GROMACS .gro file of C-alpha atoms in nm:
model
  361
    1UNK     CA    1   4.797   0.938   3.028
    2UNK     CA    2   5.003   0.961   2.643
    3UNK     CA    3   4.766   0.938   2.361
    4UNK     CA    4   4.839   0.604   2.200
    5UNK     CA    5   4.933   0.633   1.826
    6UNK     CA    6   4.762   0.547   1.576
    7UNK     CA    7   4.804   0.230   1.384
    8UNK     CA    8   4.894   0.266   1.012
    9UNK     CA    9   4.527   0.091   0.905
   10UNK     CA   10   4.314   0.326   1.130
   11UNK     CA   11   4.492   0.625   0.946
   12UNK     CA   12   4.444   0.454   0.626
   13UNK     CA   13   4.084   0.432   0.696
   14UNK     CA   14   4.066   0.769   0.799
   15UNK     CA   15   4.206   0.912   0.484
   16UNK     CA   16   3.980   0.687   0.277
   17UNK     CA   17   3.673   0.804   0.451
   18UNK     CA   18   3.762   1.208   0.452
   19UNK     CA   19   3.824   1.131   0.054
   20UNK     CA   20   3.507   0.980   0.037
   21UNK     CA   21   3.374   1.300   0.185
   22UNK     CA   22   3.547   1.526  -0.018
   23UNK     CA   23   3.431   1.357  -0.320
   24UNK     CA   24   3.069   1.369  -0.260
   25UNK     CA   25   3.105   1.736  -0.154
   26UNK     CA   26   3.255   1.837  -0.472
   27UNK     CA   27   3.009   1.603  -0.666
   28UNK     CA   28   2.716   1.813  -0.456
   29UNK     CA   29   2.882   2.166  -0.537
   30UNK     CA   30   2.927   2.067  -0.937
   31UNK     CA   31   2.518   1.882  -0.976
   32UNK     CA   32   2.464   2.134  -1.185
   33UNK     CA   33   2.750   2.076  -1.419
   34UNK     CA   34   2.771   1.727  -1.385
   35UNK     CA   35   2.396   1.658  -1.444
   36UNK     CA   36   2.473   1.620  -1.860
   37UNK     CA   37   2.785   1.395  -1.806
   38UNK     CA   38   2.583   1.149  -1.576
   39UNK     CA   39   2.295   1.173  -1.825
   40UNK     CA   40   2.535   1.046  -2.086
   41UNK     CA   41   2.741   0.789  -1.867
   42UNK     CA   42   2.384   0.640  -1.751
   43UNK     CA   43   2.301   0.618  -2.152
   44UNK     CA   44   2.648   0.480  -2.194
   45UNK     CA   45   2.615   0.226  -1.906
   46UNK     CA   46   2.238   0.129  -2.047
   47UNK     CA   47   2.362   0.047  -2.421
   48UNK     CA   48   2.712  -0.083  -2.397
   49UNK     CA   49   2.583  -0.455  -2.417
   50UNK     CA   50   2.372  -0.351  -2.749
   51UNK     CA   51   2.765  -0.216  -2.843
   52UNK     CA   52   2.887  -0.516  -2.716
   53UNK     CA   53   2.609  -0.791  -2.869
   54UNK     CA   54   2.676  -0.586  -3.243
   55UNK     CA   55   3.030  -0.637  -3.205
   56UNK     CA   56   2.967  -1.031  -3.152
   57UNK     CA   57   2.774  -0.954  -3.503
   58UNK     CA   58   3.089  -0.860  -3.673
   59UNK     CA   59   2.983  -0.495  -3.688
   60UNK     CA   60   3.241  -0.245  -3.592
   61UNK     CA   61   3.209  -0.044  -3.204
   62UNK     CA   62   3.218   0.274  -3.366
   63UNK     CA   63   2.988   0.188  -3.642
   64UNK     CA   64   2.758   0.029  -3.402
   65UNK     CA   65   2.778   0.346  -3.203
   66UNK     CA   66   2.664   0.557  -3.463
   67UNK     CA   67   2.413   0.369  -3.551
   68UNK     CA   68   2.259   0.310  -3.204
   69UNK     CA   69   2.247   0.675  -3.147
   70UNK     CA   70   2.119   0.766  -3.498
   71UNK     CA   71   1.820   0.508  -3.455
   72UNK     CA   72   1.774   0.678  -3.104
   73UNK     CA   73   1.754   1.038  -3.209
   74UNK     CA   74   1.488   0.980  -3.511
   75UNK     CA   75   1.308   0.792  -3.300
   76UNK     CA   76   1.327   1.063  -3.034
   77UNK     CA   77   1.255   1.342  -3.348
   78UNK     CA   78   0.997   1.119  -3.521
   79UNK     CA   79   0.832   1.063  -3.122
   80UNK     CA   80   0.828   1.459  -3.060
   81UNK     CA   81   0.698   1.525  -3.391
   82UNK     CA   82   0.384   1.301  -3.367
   83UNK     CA   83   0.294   1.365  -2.982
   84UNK     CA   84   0.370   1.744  -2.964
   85UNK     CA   85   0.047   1.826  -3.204
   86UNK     CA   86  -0.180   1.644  -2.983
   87UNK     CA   87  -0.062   1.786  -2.689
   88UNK     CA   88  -0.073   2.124  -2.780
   89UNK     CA   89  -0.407   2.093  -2.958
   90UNK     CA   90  -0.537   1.906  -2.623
   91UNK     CA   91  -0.380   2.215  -2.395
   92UNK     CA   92  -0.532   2.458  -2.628
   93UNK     CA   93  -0.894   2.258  -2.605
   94UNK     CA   94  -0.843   2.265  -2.209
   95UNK     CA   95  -0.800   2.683  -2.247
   96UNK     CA   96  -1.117   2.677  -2.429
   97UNK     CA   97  -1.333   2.471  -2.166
   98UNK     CA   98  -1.211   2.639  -1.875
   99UNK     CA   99  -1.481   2.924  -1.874
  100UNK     CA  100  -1.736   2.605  -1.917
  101UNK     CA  101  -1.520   2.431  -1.605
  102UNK     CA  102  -1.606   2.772  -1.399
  103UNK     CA  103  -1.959   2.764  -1.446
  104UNK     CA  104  -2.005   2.406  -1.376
  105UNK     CA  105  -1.801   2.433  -1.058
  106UNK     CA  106  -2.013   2.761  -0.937
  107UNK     CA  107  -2.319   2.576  -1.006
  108UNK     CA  108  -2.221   2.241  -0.794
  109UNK     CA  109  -2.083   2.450  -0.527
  110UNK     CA  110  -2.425   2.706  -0.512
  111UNK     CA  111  -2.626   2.426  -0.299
  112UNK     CA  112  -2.346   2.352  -0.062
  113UNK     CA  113  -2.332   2.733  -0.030
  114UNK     CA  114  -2.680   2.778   0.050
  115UNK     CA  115  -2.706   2.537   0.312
  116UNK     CA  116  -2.463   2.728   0.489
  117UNK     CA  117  -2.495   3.019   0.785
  118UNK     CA  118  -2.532   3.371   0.618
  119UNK     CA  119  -2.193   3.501   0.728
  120UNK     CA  120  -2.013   3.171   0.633
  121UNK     CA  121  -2.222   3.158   0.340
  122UNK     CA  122  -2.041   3.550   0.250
  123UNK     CA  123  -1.739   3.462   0.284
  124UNK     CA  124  -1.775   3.142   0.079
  125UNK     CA  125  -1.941   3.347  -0.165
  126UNK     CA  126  -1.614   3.567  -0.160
  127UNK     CA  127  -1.368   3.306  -0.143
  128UNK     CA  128  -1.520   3.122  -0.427
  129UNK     CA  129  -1.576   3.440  -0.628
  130UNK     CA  130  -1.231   3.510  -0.608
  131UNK     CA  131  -1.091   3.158  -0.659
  132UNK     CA  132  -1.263   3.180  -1.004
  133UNK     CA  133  -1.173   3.476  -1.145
  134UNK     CA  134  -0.813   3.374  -1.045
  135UNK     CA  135  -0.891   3.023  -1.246
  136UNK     CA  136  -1.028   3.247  -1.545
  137UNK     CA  137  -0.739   3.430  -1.576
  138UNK     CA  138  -0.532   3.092  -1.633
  139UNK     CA  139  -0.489   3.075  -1.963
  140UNK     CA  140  -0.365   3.413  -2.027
  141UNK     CA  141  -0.149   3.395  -1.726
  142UNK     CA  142  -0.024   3.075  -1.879
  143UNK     CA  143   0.064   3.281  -2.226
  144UNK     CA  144   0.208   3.573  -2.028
  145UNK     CA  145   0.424   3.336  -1.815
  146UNK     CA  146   0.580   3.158  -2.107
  147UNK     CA  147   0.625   3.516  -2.322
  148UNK     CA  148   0.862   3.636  -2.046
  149UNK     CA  149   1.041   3.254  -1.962
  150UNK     CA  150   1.132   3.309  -2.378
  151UNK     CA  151   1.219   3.676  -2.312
  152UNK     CA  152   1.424   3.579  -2.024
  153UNK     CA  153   1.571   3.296  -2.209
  154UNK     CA  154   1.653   3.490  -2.483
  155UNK     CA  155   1.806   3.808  -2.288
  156UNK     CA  156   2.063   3.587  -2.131
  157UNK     CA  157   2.308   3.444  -2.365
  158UNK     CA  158   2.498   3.248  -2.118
  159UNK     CA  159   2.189   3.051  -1.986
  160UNK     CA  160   2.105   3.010  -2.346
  161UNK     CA  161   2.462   2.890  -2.420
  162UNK     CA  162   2.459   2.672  -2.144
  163UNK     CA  163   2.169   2.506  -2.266
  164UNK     CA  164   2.273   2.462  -2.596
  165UNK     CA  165   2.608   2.306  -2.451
  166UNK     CA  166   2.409   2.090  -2.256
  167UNK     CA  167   2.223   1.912  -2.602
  168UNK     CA  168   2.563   1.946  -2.744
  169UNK     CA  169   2.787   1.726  -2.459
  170UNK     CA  170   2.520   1.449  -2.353
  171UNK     CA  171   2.527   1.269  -2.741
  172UNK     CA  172   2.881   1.380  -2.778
  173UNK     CA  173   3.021   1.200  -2.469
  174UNK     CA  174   2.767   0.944  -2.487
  175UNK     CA  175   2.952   0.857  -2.826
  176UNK     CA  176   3.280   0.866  -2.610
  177UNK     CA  177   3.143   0.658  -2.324
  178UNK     CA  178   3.026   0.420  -2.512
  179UNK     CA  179   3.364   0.400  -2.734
  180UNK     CA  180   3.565   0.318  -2.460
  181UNK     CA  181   3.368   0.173  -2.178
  182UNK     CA  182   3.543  -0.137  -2.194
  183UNK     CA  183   3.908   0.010  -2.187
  184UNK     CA  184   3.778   0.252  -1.916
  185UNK     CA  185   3.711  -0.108  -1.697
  186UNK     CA  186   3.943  -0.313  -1.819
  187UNK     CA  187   4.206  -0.039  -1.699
  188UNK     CA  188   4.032   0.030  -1.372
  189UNK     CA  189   4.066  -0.371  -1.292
  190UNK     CA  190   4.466  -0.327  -1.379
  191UNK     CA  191   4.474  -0.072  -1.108
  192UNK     CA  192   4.372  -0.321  -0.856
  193UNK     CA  193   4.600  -0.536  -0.717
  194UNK     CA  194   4.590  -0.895  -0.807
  195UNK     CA  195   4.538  -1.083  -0.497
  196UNK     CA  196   4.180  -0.869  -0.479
  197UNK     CA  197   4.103  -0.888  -0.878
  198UNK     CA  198   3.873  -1.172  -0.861
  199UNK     CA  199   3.707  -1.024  -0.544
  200UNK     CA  200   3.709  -0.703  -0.701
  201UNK     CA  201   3.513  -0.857  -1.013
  202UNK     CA  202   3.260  -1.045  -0.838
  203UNK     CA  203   3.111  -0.761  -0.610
  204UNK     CA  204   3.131  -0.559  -0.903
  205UNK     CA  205   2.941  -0.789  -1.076
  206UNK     CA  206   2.661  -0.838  -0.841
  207UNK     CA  207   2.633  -0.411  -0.820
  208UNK     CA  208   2.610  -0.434  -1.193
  209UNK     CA  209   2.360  -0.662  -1.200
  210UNK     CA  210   2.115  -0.497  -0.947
  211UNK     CA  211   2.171  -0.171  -1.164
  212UNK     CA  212   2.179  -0.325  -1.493
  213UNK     CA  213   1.819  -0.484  -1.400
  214UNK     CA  214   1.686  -0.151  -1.225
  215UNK     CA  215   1.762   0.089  -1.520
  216UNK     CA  216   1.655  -0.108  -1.805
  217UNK     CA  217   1.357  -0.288  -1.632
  218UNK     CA  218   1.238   0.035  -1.497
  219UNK     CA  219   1.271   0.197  -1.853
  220UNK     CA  220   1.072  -0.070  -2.025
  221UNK     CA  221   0.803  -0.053  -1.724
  222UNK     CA  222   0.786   0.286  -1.754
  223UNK     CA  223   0.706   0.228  -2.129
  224UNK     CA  224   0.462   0.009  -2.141
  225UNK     CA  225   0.263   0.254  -1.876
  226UNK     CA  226   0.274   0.482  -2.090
  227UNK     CA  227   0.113   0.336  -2.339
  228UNK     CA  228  -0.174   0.161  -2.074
  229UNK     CA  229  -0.234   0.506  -1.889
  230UNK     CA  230  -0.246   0.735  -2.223
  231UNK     CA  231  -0.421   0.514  -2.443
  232UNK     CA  232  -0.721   0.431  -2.109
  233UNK     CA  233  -0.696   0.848  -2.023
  234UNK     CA  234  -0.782   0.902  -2.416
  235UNK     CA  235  -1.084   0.631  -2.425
  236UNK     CA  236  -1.217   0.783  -2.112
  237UNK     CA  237  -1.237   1.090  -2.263
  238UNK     CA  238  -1.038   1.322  -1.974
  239UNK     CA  239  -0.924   1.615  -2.101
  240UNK     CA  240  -0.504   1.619  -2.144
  241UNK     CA  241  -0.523   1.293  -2.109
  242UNK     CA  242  -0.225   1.222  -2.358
  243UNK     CA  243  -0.012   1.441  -2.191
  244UNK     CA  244  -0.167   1.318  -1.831
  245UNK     CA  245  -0.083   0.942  -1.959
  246UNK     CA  246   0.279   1.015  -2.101
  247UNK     CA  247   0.394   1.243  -1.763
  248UNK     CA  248   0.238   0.958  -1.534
  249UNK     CA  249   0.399   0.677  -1.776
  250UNK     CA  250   0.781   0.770  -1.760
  251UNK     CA  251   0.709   0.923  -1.398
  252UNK     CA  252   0.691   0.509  -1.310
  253UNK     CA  253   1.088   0.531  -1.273
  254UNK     CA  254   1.007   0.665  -0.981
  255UNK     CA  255   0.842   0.483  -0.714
  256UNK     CA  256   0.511   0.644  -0.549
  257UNK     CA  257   0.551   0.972  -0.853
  258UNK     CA  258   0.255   0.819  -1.091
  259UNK     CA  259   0.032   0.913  -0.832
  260UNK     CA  260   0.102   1.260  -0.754
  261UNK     CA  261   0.165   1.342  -1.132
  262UNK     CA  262  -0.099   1.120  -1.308
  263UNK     CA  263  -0.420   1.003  -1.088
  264UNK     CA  264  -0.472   1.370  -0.878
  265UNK     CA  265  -0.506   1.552  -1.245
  266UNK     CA  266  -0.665   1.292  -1.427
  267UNK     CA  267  -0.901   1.299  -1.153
  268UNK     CA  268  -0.990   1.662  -1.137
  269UNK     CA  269  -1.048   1.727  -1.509
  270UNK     CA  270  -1.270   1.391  -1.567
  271UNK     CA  271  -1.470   1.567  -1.307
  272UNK     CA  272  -1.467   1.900  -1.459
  273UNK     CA  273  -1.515   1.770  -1.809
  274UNK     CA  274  -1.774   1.505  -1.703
  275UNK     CA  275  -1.976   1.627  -1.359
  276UNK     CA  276  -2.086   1.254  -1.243
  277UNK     CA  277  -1.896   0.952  -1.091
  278UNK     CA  278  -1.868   0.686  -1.333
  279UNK     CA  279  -1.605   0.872  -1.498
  280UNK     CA  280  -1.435   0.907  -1.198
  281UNK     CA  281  -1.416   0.547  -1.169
  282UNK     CA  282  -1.328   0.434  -1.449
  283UNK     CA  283  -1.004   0.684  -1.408
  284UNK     CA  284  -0.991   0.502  -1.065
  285UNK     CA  285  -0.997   0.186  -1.213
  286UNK     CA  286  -0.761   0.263  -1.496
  287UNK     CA  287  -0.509   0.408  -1.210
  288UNK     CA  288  -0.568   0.073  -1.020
  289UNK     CA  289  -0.554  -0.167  -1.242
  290UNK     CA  290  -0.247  -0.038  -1.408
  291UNK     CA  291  -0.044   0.000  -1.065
  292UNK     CA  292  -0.156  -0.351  -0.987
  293UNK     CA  293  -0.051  -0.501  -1.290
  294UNK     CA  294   0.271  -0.290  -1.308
  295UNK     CA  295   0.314  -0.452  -0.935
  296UNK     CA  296   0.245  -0.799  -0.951
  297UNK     CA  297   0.319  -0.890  -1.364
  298UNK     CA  298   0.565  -0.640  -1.448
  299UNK     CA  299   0.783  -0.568  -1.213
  300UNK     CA  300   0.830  -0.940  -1.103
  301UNK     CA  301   0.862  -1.063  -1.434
  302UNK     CA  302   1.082  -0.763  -1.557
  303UNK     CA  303   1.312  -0.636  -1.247
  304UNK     CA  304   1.296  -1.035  -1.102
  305UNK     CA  305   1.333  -0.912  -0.751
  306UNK     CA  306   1.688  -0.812  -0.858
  307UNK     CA  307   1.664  -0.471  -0.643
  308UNK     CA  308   1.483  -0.619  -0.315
  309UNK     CA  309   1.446  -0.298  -0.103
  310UNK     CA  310   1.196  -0.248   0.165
  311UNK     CA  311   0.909   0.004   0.081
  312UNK     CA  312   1.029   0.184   0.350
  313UNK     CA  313   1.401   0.189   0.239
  314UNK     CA  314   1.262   0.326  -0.078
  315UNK     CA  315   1.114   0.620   0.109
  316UNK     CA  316   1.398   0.696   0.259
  317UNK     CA  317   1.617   0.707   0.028
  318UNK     CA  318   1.394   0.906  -0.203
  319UNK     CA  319   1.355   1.164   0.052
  320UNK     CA  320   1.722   1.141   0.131
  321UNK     CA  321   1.824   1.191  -0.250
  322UNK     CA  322   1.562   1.462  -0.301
  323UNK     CA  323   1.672   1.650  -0.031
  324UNK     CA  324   2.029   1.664  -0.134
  325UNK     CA  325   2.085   1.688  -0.492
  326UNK     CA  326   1.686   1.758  -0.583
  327UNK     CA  327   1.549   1.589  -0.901
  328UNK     CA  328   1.837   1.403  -0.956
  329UNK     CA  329   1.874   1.300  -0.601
  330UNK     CA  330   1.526   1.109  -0.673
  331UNK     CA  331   1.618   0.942  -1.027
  332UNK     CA  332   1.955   0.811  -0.840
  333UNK     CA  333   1.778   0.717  -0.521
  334UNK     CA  334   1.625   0.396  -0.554
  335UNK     CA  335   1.990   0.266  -0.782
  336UNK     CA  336   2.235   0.400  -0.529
  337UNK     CA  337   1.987   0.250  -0.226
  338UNK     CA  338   2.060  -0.111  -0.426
  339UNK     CA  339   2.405  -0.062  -0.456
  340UNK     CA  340   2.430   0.017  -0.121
  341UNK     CA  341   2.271  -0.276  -0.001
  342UNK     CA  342   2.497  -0.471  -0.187
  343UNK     CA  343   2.765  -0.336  -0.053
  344UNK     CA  344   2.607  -0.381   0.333
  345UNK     CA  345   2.580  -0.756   0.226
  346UNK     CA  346   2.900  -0.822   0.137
  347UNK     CA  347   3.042  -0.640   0.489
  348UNK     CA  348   2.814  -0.848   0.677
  349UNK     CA  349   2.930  -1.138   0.494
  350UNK     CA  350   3.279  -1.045   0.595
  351UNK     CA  351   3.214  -0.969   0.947
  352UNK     CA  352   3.075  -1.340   1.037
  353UNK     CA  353   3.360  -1.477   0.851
  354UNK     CA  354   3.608  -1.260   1.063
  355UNK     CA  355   3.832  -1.322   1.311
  356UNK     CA  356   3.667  -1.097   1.534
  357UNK     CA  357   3.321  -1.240   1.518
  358UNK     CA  358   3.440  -1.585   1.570
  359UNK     CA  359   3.720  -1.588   1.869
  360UNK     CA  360   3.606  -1.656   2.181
  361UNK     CA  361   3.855  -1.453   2.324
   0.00000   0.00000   0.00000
């Protein structure tokens, strides 16, 4: 039997898909490099309608632009300033306590030791013995470990360079993003032809306004648990709890992360600092309270259902993202999941309207 040709649109489609491929190869092989350039278009994309509402005010784009990222970096500076004293003085305090952590934890885990056979009650003895000397040795392990990151940071120029180039380009093409994101779309929509323009600008729209929603709903969320987790860690009293707070806080762009970063640390040093469980329940509580209200006031009032995913769509396509391009696979996850559905709506919305669906033939 011949092979039958192919038709001109199933070789068109072809094409379109192995480009497709080949684009997200090359964008997996260059993460690395690219990471800076999509930190700055993702700034860019976040503040063009502050650029665009401070045009409206008669203000120039490129005066706006420096302005915008002026106000952003002192507040950034001004930020690091303030918080990195506390920090530091609230690692430093941790150093101090953890030969007074040791002793407390030998002394809660002596009855439970006691109670046990003699030759599990050796090796216990052993294991515990050993786990805190290892726990002792922390802080100067700590010290060590960041002399020889420096060292190593130092000794090679090129990673040092690198570095440097990446503080250099994100503000620098941020400016240039944000100078001519308008052209860059207005001359993307000449490219298309006209009788698709207006379909073109609506789907567009929609995927804007999932993302546009996501990112800067997410960002003020993440804000505002910041300030609810650090400011209930520091009343509490647990040790780091500024830093705890801030991590767990900005970790909130990321669904399920507080968790893992914030409660499972906060927990463990309330205990160590404080020995009984009403501290631990009041972290608890905090924890609780904060994810409920984050869930039920924030997000609907902030994101206004704009995303819609399925907890378990959000699972997958953090573990999806993750898995490919690591820690910015997760950051672009739950975004490129919306878009995606999006995109799945509209070709289901095409496919009932279609020929194909609707003959009886």
């Amino acid at each position: 039997m011949d092979n039958l040709p192919l038709s001109k649109s199933t070789i068109k489609l072809i094409l379109i898909l192995l480009g497709i491929t080949i684009f997200f190869f090359i964008l997996y092989k260059a993460r690395t490099a690219l990471f800076p350039f999509v930190f700055a278009f993702g700034l860019a994309y976040l503040f063009d309608p502050v650029i665009d509402r401070m045009e409206s005010k008669k203000i120039g784009r490129t005066s706006s632009i420096i302005i915008l990222l002026t106000l952003l970096f002192t507040a950034f500076a001004v930020t690091t300033a303030f918080v990195t004293p506390l920090i530091v003085g609230q690692v430093e305090t941790l150093a101090d306590s953890i030969p007074g952590y040791i002793e407390l934890a030998q002394k809660k885990a002596a009855p439970i030791i006691q109670a046990l056979p003699d030759m599990n009650r050796e090796k216990a003895e052993a294991l515990i013995k050993n786990g805190m000397a290892k726990a002792g040795d922390l802080p100067l392990k700590v010290v060590r470990g960041a002399s020889q990151a420096l060292w190593t940071g130092l000794s090679n120029m090129l990673g040092l360079l690198l570095a440097l180039f990446n503080l250099v380009i994100i503000p620098v093409a941020t400016f240039y993003l944000l100078k001519d994101f308008d052209n860059i779309t207005a001359k993307i929509l000449e490219r298309v032809p006209p009788r698709n323009r207006q379909w073109t600008i609506d789907f567009f729209g929609k995927i804007d306004a999932v993302l546009s929603n996501f990112m800067r709903g997410q960002l003020t969320i993440a804000f505002i648990m910041t300030l609810i987790l650090s400011t209930g860690l520091m009343l509490i009293g647990t040790p780091m709890g500024l830093l705890i707070g801030v991590c767990a806080g900005l970790s909130n762009i990321v669904p399920y992360l507080p968790a893992v970063v914030g409660l499972v640390p906060a927990l463990l040093l309330t205990y160590l600092q404080f020995g009984d469980f009403s501290h631990l329940l009041a972290v608890l509580l905090l924890f609780g309270g904060a994810q409920v209200f984050e869930g039920f006031v924030l997000s609907p009032k902030i994101l206004e259902k704009a995303v819609g995913l399925h907890p378990v769509a959000v699972l997958a396509a953090l573990l999806i993202g993750g898995s490919f391009f690591g820690f910015l696979g997760v950051l672009l996850a739950v975004p490129t999941a919306a878009v995606l559905k999006v995109a799945m709506v509209e070709a289901d919305t095409a496919y009932m309207k279609s020929h194909f669906f609707k003959s009886d033939d």
